[in-house]
Structure formats: structure tokens, C-alpha cells
Short mmCIF file of C-alpha atoms in Angstrom, two decimals:
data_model
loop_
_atom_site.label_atom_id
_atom_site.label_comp_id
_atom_site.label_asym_id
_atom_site.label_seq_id
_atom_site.Cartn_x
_atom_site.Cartn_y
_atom_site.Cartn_z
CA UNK A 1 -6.05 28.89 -8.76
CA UNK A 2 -8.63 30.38 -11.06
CA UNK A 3 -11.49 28.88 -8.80
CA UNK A 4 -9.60 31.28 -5.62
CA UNK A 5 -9.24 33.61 -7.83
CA UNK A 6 -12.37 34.13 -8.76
CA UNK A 7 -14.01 33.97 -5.37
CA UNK A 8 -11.42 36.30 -3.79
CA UNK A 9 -12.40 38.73 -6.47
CA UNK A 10 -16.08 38.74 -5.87
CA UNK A 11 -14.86 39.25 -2.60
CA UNK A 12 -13.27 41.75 -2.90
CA UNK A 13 -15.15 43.89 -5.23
CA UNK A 14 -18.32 43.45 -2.51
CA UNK A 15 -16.00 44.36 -0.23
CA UNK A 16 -14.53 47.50 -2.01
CA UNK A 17 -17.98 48.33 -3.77
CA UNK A 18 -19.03 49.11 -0.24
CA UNK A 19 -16.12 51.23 0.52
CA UNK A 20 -15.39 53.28 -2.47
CA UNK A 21 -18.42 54.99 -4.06
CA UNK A 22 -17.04 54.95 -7.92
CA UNK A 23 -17.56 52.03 -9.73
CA UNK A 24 -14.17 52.22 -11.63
CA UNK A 25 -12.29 52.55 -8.63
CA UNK A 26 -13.69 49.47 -6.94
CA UNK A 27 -13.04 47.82 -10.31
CA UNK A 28 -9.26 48.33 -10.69
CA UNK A 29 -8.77 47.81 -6.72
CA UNK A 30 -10.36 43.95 -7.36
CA UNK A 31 -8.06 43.98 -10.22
CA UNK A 32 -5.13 44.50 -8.22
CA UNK A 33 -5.96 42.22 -5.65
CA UNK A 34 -6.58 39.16 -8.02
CA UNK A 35 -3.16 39.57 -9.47
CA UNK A 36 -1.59 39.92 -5.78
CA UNK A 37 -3.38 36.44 -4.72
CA UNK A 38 -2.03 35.23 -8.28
CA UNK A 39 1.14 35.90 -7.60
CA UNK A 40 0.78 34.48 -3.70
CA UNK A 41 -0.41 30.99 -5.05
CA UNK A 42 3.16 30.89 -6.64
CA UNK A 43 6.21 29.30 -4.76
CA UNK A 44 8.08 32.90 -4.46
CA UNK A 45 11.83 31.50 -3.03
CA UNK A 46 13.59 28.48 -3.72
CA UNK A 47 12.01 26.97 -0.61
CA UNK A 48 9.01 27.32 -1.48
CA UNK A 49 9.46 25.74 -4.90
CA UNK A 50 11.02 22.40 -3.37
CA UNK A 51 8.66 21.89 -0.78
CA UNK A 52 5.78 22.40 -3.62
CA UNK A 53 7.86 19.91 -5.51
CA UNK A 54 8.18 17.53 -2.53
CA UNK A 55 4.34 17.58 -2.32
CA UNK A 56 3.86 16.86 -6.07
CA UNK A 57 6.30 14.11 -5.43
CA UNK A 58 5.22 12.59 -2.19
CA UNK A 59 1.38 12.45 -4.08
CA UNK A 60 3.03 10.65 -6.81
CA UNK A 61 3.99 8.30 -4.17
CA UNK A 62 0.77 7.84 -2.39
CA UNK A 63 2.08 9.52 1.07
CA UNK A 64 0.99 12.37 2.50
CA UNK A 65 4.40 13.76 4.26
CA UNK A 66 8.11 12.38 4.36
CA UNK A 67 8.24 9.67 6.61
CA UNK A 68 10.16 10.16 9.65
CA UNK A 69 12.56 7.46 10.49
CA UNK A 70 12.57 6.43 14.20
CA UNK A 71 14.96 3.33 13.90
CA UNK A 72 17.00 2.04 11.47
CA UNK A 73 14.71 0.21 9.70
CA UNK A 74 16.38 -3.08 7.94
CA UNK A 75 15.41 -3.94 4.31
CA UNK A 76 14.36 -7.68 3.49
CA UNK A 77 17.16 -8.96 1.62
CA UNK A 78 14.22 -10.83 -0.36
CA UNK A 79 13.19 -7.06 -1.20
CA UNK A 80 16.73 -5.96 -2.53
CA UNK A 81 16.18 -9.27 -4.76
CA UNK A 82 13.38 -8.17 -6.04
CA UNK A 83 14.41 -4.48 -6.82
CA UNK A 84 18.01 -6.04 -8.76
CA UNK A 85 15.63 -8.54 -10.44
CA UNK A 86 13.63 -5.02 -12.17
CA UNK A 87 16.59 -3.22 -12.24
CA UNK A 88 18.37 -5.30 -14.46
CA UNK A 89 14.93 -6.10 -16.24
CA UNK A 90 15.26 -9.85 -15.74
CA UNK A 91 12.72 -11.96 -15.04
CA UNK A 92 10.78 -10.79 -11.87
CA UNK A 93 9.51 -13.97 -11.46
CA UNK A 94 12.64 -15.61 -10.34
CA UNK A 95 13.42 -14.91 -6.40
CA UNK A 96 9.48 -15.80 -6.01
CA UNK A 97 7.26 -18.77 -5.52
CA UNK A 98 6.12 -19.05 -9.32
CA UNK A 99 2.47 -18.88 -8.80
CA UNK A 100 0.92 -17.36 -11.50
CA UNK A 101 -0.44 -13.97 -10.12
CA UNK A 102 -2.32 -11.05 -11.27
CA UNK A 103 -0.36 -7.91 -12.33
CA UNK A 104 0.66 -5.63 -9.44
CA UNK A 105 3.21 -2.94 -9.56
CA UNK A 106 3.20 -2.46 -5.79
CA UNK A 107 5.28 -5.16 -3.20
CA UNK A 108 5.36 -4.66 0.64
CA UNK A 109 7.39 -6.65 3.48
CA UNK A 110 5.76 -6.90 6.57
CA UNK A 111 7.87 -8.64 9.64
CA UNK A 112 5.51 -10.08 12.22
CA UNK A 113 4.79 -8.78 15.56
CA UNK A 114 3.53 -10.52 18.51
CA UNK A 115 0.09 -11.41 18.93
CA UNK A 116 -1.83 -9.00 20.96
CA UNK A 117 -3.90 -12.17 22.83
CA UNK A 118 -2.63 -15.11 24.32
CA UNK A 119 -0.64 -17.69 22.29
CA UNK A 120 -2.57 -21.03 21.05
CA UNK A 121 -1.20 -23.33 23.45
CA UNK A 122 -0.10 -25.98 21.34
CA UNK A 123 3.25 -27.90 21.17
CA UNK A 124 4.97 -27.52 17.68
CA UNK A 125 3.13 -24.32 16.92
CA UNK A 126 3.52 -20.73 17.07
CA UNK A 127 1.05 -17.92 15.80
CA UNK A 128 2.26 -14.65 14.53
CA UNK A 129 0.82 -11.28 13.45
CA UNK A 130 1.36 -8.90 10.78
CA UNK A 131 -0.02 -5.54 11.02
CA UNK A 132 -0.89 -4.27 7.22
CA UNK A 133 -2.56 -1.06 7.86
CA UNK A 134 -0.15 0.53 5.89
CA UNK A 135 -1.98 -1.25 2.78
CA UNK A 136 -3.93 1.59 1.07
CA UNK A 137 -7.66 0.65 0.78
CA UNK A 138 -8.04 1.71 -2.89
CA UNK A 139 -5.35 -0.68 -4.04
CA UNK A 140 -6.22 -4.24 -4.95
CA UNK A 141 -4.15 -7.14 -2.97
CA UNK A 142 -3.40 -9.60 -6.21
CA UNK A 143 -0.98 -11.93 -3.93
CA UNK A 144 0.37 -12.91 -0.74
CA UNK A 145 3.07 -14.71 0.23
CA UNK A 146 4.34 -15.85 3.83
CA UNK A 147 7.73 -16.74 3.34
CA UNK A 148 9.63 -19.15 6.19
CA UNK A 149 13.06 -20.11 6.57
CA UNK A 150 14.34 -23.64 6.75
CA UNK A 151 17.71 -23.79 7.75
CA UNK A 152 18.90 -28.16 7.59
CA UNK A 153 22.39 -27.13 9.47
CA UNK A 154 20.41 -25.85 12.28
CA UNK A 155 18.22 -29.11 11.58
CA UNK A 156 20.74 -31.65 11.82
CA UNK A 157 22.82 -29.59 14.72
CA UNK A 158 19.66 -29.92 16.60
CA UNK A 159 19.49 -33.32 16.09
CA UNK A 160 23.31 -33.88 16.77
CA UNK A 161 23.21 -32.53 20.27
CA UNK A 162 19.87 -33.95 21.09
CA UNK A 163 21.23 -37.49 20.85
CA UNK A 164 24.72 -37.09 21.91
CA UNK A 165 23.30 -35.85 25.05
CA UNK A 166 21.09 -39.07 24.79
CA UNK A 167 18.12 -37.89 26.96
CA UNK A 168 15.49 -37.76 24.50
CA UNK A 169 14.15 -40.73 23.16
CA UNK A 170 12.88 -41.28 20.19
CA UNK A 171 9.39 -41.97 19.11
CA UNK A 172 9.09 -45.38 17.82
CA UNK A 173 5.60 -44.60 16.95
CA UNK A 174 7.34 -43.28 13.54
CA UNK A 175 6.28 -44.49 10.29
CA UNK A 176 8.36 -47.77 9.99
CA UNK A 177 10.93 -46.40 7.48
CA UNK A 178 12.19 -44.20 10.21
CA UNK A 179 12.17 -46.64 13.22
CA UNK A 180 15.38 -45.78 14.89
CA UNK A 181 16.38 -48.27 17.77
CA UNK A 182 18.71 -47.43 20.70
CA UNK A 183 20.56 -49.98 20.04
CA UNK A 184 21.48 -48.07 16.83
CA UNK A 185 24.79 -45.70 16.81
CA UNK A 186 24.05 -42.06 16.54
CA UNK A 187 25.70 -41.97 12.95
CA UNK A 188 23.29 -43.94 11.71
CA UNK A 189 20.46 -42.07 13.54
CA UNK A 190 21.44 -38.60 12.28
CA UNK A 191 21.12 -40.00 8.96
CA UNK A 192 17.89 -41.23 9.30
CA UNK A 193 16.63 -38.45 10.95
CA UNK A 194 17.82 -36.10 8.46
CA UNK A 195 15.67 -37.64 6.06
CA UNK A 196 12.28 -37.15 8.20
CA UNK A 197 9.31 -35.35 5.99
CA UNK A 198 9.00 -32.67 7.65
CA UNK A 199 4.91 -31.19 7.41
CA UNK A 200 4.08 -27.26 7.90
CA UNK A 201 0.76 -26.15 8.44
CA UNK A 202 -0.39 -22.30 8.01
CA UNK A 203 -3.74 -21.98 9.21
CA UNK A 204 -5.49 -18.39 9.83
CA UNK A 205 -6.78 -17.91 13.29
CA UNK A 206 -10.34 -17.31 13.43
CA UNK A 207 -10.82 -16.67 17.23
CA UNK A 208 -7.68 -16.58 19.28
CA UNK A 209 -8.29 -18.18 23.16
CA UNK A 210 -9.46 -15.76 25.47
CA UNK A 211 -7.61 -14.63 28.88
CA UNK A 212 -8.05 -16.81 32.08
CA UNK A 213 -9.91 -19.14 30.20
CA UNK A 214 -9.23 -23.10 28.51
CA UNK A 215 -10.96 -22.06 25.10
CA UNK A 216 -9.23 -23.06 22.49
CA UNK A 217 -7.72 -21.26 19.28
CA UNK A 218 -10.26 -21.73 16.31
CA UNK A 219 -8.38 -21.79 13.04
CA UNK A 220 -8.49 -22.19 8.97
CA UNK A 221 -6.46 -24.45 7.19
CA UNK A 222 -5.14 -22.34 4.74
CA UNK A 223 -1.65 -23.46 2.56
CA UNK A 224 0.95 -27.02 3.73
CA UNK A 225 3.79 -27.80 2.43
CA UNK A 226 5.88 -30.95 2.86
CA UNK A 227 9.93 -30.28 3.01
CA UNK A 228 12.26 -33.24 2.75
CA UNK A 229 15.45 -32.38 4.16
CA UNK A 230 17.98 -34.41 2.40
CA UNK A 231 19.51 -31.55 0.54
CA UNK A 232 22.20 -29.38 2.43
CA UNK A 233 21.13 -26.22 1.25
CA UNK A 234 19.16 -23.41 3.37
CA UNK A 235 15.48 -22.00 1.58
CA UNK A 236 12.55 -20.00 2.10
CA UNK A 237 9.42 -21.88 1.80
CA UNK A 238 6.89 -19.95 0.42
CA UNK A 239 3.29 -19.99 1.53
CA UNK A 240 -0.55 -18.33 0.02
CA UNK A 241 -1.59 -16.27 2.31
CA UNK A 242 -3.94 -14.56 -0.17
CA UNK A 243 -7.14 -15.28 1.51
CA UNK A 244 -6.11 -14.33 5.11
CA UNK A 245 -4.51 -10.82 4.06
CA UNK A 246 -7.49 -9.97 1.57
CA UNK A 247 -10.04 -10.41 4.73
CA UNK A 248 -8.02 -9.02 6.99
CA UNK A 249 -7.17 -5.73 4.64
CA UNK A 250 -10.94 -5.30 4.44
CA UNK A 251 -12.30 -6.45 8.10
CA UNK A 252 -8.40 -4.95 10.02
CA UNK A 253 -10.58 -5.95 13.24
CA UNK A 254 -10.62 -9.86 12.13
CA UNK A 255 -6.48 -9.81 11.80
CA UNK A 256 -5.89 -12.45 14.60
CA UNK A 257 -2.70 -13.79 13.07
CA UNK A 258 -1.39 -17.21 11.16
CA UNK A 259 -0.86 -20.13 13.01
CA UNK A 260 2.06 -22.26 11.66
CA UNK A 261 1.97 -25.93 12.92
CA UNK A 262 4.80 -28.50 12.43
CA UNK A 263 4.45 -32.09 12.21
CA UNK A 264 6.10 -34.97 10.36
CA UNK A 265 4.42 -36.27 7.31
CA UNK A 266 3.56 -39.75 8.89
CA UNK A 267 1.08 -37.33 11.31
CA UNK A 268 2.66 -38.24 14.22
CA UNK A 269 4.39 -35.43 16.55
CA UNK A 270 8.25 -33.80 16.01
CA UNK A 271 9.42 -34.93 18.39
CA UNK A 272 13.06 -33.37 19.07
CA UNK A 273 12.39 -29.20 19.07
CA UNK A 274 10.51 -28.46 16.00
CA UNK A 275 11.36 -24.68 16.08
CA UNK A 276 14.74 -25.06 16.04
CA UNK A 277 15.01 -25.37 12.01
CA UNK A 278 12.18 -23.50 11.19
CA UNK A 279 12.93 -20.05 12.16
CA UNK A 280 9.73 -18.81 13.56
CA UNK A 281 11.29 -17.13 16.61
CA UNK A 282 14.38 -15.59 17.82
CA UNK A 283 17.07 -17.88 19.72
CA UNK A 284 19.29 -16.37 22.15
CA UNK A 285 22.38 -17.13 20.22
CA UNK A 286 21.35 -15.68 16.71
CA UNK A 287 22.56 -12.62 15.86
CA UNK A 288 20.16 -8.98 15.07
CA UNK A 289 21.55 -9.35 11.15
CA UNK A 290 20.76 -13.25 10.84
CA UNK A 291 17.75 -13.08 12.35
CA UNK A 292 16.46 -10.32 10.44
CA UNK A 293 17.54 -12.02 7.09
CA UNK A 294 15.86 -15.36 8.52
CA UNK A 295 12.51 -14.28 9.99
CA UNK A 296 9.30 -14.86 8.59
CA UNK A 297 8.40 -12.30 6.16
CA UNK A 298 4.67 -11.23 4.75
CA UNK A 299 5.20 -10.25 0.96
CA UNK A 300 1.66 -8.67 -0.44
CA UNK A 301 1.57 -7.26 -4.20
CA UNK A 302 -0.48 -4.52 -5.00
CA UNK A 303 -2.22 -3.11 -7.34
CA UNK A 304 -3.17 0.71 -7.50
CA UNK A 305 -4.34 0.81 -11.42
CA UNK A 306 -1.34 3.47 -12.14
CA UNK A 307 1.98 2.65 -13.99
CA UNK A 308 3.84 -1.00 -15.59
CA UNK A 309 2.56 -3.70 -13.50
CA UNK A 310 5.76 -5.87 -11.45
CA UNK A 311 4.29 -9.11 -13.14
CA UNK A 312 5.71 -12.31 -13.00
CA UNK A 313 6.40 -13.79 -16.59
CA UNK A 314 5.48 -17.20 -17.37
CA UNK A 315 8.72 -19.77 -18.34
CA UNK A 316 8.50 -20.08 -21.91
CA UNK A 317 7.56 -23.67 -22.98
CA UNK A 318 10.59 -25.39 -24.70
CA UNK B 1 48.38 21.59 -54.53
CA UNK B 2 47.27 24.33 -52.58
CA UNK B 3 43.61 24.69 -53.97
CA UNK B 4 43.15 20.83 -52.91
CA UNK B 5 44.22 21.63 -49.21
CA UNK B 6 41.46 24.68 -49.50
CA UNK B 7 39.01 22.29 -50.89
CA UNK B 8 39.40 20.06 -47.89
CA UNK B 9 39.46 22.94 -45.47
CA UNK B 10 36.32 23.86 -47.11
CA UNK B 11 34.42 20.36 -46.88
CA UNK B 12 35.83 20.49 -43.28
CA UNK B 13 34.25 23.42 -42.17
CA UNK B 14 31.09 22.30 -43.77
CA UNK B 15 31.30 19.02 -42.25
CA UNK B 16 31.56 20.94 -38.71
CA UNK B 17 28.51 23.36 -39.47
CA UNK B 18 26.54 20.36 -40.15
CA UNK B 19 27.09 19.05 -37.33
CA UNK B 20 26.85 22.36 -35.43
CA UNK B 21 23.13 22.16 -36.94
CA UNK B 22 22.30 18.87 -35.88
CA UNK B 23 22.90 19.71 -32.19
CA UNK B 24 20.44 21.95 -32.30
CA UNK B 25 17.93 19.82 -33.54
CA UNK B 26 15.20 18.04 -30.62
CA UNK B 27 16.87 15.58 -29.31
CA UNK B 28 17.50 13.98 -25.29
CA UNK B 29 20.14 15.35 -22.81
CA UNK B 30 20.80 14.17 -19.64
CA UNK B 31 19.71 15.33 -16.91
CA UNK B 32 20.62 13.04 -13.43
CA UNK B 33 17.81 13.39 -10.41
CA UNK B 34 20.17 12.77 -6.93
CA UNK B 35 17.62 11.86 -4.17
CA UNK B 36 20.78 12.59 -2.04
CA UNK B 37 21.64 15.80 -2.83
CA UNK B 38 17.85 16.64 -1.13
CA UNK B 39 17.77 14.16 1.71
CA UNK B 40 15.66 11.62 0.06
CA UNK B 41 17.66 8.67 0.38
CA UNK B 42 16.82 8.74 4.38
CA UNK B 43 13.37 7.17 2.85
CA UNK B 44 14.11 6.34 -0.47
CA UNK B 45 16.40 3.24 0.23
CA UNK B 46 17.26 2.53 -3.72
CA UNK B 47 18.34 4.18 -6.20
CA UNK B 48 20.02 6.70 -4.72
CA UNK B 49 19.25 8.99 -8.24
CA UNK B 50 18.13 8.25 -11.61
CA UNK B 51 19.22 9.79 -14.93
CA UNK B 52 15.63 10.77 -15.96
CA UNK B 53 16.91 12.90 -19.04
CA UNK B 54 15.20 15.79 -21.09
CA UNK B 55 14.29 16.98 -24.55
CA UNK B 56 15.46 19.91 -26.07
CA UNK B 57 16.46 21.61 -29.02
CA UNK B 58 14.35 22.65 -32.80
CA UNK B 59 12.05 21.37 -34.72
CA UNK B 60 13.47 23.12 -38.40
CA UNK B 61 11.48 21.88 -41.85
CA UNK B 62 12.14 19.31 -43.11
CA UNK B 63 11.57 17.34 -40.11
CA UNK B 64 14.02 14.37 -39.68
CA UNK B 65 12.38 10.77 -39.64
CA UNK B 66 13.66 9.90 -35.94
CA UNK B 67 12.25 12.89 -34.38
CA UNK B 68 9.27 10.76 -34.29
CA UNK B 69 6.48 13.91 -35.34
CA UNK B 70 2.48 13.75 -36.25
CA UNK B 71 0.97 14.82 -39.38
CA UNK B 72 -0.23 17.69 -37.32
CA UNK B 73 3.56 18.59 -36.58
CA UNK B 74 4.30 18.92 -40.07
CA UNK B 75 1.55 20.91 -41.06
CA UNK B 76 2.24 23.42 -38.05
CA UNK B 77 5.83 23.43 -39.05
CA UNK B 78 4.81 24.30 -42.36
CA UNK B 79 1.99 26.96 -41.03
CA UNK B 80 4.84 28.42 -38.82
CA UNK B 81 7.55 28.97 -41.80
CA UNK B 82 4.63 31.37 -43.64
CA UNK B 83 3.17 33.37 -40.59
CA UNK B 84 5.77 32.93 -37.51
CA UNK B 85 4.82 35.74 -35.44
CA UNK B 86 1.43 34.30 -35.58
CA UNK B 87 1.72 29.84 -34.85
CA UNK B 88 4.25 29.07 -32.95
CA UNK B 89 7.02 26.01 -33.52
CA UNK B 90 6.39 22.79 -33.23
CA UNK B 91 7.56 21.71 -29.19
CA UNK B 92 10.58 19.23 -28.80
CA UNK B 93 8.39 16.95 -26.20
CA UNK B 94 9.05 13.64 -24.71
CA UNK B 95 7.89 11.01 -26.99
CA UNK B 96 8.44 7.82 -25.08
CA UNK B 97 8.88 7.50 -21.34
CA UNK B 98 9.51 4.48 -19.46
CA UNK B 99 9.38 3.52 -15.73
CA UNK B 100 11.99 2.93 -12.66
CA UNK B 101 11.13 0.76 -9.91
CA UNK B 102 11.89 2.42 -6.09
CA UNK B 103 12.67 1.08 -2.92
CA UNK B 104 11.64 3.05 -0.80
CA UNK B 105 9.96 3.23 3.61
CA UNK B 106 6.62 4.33 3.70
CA UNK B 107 5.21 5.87 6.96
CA UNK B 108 5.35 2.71 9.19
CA UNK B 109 8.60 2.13 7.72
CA UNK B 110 7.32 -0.51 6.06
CA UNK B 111 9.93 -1.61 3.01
CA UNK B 112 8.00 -0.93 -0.28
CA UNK B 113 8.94 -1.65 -3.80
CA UNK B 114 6.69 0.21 -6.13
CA UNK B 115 7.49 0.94 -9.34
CA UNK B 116 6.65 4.50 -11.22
CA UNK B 117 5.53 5.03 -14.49
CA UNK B 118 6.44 7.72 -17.06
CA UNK B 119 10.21 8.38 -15.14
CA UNK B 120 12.66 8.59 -17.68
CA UNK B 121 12.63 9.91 -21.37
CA UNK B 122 13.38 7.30 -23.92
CA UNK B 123 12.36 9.10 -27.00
CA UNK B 124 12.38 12.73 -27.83
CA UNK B 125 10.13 13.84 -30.68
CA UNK B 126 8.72 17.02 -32.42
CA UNK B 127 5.14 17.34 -31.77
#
């Protein structure tokens, strides 16, 4: 204010010296004015004060207006974790992967969106995008996590119906632990099925296929992870992304999406729908509030060098 | 009989005015911030409000231990009790501030969780 002050009175003493012919008179006019754009700089009504207060507020939070809601936007039960977890100052660490990361006081949720180019054409595989140009460039990405849901119900349902319905056979190409025979009862073939390794693949697609054409989808191995579903309980397996997210955050035109492959540990094929207990897209017969709780979800942590960093504390040794 | 029931009065009243002087002395009220009283909570998903509290009240000499105050404090206290109209009192400031974490959709209405430094007063203090 004392910079605008300043300049609007030189201005206005050039602009009254040329007026008024006495010095003095130009002099108290100037005077007059600088108090009267003083006083304008100041919030005059209640207003005024709250929207000034808004804009302090809404720079302490890195935005430049209030965001305007379109839809009802549904928060990542993972987030609300996260926020109890600081609330009650526990350990932060907890609902996460336990990766040591850098400090970050900043943690987004991205839901994917469907890739803009054609799918890779591959059975047992899906690709997804996330679209993280919300990410402010002067922050530093210290982690990211892609986080999948296994669901074994859905698993062994799946598996259930598939041979009660008997028309798919199974694969006797399986590692011979797993040979199932169809002279076996489906009892005992649930049971060995249940217990099939199952193998997930992330890889980063480098350069998706291109229209009209049999080119095929060039990709980065990036994280795998082995799940073994004999336990009964649902979980999120958690996946670095880091390297993916950092490139695309600085090259946005190189964000092509994550690939997620399934196959058995014994790298042979799944053979009895893959998708089905990995929830990578939406069945006709989930529900908008299950699906949104069971999607895959993009966590990134943040870093913009200001305030207590959301770190993740290291177990104690015993 | 009588003059022990005007002692006690007495120690009573002093009691009270001792009190009476304390709560005037810096220390932290509450004060509670309600996003929804402004409309906030349409972006700010959690917490609804915070108590970020405030510091308020004098800074007399001697000043107390637990009003947490600099050597430069004391010496302007002291300054202030031999020329008042010319150095001020010593200010009843925040002394230790600590953070809240927000939940909160940015422009994309993207779910954030960020979390804010220097939110809430902890410590009140004469400085």
C-alpha cells in the first residue's frame, strides 16, 4: 500500500501542479488524495473484510478461488483414514503401505479415468489413467502409491459359479500342486483354487497402440506383487508408483496410464475371469457406494516446504 | 466469635481479588473458527471448525514463570513501570502454535489432505 501510495501521489501532485498555480495548494490536494486511496485499500464493510479474509485464506491454501462443486464429489474412505489417523495424532503410518518415505505434509486421491487412446489389447489386463494436473509444480512428489482392491469372496464366488456351471475347463498346464482333474468334485476344486498365487503386474505405458493399427502397447515394469488368497479377509494391495507419477508430473504430455496385468505365479494364464476379484473396473451389479470404496485409487504425498510434514514414523525396534 | 467470622470474610475476599487479578493476567481463551457458519464446509470436507484459541490479558511486574517471557520482556516491563507514556507494555502474544490437518476439495475436486502449520495457540506468553 505504501508502494500505491506513493505513485498515486506523484501522480497526483504532477497532475495538480499543472492545475493549481500555488505550490501549497497542490501540496495539501496530494495530501488529501493519498489519505483517500489509504483509506480505499481498506476493506470498508463487513463484506469486504471476509472476502479479503477468504483471499488470505484461500493463499494459505495454495488456491486461487473457492472451488465450485459440480457433483458430489465422494471422499476415499482411505482419505478419512488418514485424516482420523492425524487427528487423533496416532501413528500416520498405519492405514499405509510402510515404505519408508520422505516427509510430505500434502496427500491427494486421484480415481482413474479412462484412457484417452485405445486399450492394450491384452487378456488379463487393463490400463488406467490418472489425471494429476492438479499437482502444483513447486511441490516435491516424495511418494506414490496405487492402491487395488482384492476382494477373495468375489474370488471364490467367481470360481463357484464358473464350475458349477461346468463349461470352463481348467488349465492343466498349472504348476503340478494345482492340477485339478475333472474327475475331481467341485469341493475339492474350490479349495484348490482358492489357494492359486495370484501375480499382479503394474507396468507404466510408454507408448499406448495407435488407432487402426496392430502396434502394440510398449510398457515399463514398474512394482509386482504376489497375493495368496487363503485368508478370508478383503485388502488393498498397495503398489510404487513413484517413478511413473514423478515423470509424468514433470513431462503431463508422457501420462499414458498404468497397465495392471494378472497372472498366476507359476506364469501361466488366469484362466477363469481375472478381473472379477481384482476390482479394476465396474461390474454391472456393484453398487455407486461399493464401487467407489473399491476402485483403484492414486495416493501421491507432497511436499510444499511449508508447515509439520504428514511423515510416516518408523515401528520402534523391540 | 464474631472477629473470627470477619477474619474469614476477610481472607475470603482476598482470596477472590486474587483471583480477580489472575484473570487478567496473559493467558489463552477460546475462540472456535466454524467453517460452517461461512459456507466452507461445501469444500472443506473435515473439520467442520477448529477451536484455534487466542491470547489475551497483562503482562504486570513481576512476570509469572509460565507466561513464558524473554529477557527483553522483562527489561521493557521494567522500562515501562518508570516512563509509561513513553514504552509501551510488554504484548500478551502467542508463544507456541501447533498445526491441524484439513480435508478439504481442491479445484478439480480432487480430495486433499494437507495439513497447516501455526493453527492453533498452545502457549500464550508475554513478549
Amino acid at each position: 500500500s505504501s508502494s500505491s501510495s506513493s505513485t498515486s501521489s506523484s501522480s497526483s501532485v504532477s497532475s495538480s501542479s499543472s492545475t493549481s498555480s500555488s505550490s501549497s495548494s497542490s501540496s495539501s490536494s496530494s495530501s488529501l488524495k493519498v489519505t483517500a486511496t489509504k483509506k480505499d485499500n481498506f476493506p470498508q464493510t463487513h463484506d469486504d473484510l471476509f472476502k479479503a479474509f477468504e483471499a488470505n485464506l484461500l493463499q494459505i491454501f495454495g488456491l486461487k478461488n473457492r472451488p465450485k462443486l459440480n457433483e458430489k464429489t465422494f471422499v476415499p474412505q482411505y482419505m478419512w483414514d488418514l485424516y482420523d489417523s492425524h487427528k487423533q495424532k496416532k501413528d500416520p503410518s498405519a492405514p499405509t503401505s510402510g515404505r519408508g518415505y520422505l516427509p510430505a505434509n500434502t496427500v491427494r486421491s486421484f480415481y482413474h479415468i479412462d484412457p484417452h487412446f485405445m486399450d492394450c489389447t491384452e487378456e488379463n489386463a487393463s490400463t488406467i489413467m490418472f489425471n494429476i494436473s492438479n499437482m502444483m509444480e513447486e511441490e516435491i512428489l516424495t511418494a506414490a502409491d496405487l492402491r487395488i482392491f482384492w476382494d477373495p469372496k468375489f474370488y471364490e464366488y467367481n470360481y463357484r459359479g464358473a464350475a458349477s456351471s461346468s463349461d470352463i475347463s481348467i488349465d492343466n498346464s498349472y504348476d503340478s500342486n494345482y492340477n485339478i482333474t475333472r474327475d475331481n468334485n467341485n469341493k475339492n476344486m474350490f479349495k484348490k483354487l482358492k489357494y492359486f498365487p495370484i501375480r499382479i503386474e503394474v507396468h507404466e505405458v510408454i507408448s499406448p497402440p495407435r488407432w487402426g493399427s496392430s502396434s502394440e502397447c510398449i510398457t515399463r515394469l514398474i512394482d509386482t506383487k504376489v497375493i495368496h488368497s487363503n485368508s478370508n479377509t478383503s485388502t488393498w494391495v498397495v503398489f510404487d508408483v513413484h517413478p511413473a507419477v514423478l515423470k509424468w508430473k514433470q513431462t503431463p504430455h508422457l501420462n499414458h496410464g498404468l497397465h495392471i496385468r494378472l497372472s498366476t505365479a507359476t506364469k501361466n494364464p488366469v484362466s477363469v475371469q481375472p478381473h472379477q476379484h481384482i476390482r479394476l473396473k465396474r461390474t454391472a451389479d456393484i453398487e455407486q457406494n461399493e464401487w467407489q470404496n473399491s476402485r483403484p485409487l492414486l495416493i501421491t504425498y507432497t511436499d510444499d516446504g511449508k508447515g509439520v510434514p504428514l511423515k510416516r514414523s518408523r515401528r520402534s525396534a523391540r | 466469635h464474631r472477629r473470627e467470622r470477619g477474619k474469614k470474610k476477610r481472607r475470603r475476599s482476598k482470596k477472590v481479588q486474587r483471583h480477580r487479578k489472575a484473570g487478567a493476567e496473559c493467558r489463552r481463551h477460546p475462540m472456535y473458527v466454524s467453517f460452517n457458519e461461512v459456507g466452507w464446509t461445501e469444500w472443506i470436507v473435515a473439520p467442520v471448525g477448529y477451536q484455534a484459541f487466542y491470547c489475551d490479558g497483562k503482562c504486570p511486574f513481576p512476570i509469572s514463570d509460565y507466561l513464558n517471557s524473554t529477557n527483553h520482556a522483562i527489561v521493557q516491563t521494567l522500562v515501562n513501570s518508570v516512563m509509561p507514556d513513553r514504552i509501551p507494555e510488554v504484548c500478551c502474544v502467542p508463544t507456541e502454535l501447533s498445526s491441524i490437518s484439513m480435508l478439504y476439495l481442491d479445484e478439480q475436486n480432487k480430495v486433499v489432505l494437507k495439513n497447516y502449520q501455526g493453527m492453533v495457540v498452545k502457549a500464550c506468553g508475554c513478549r
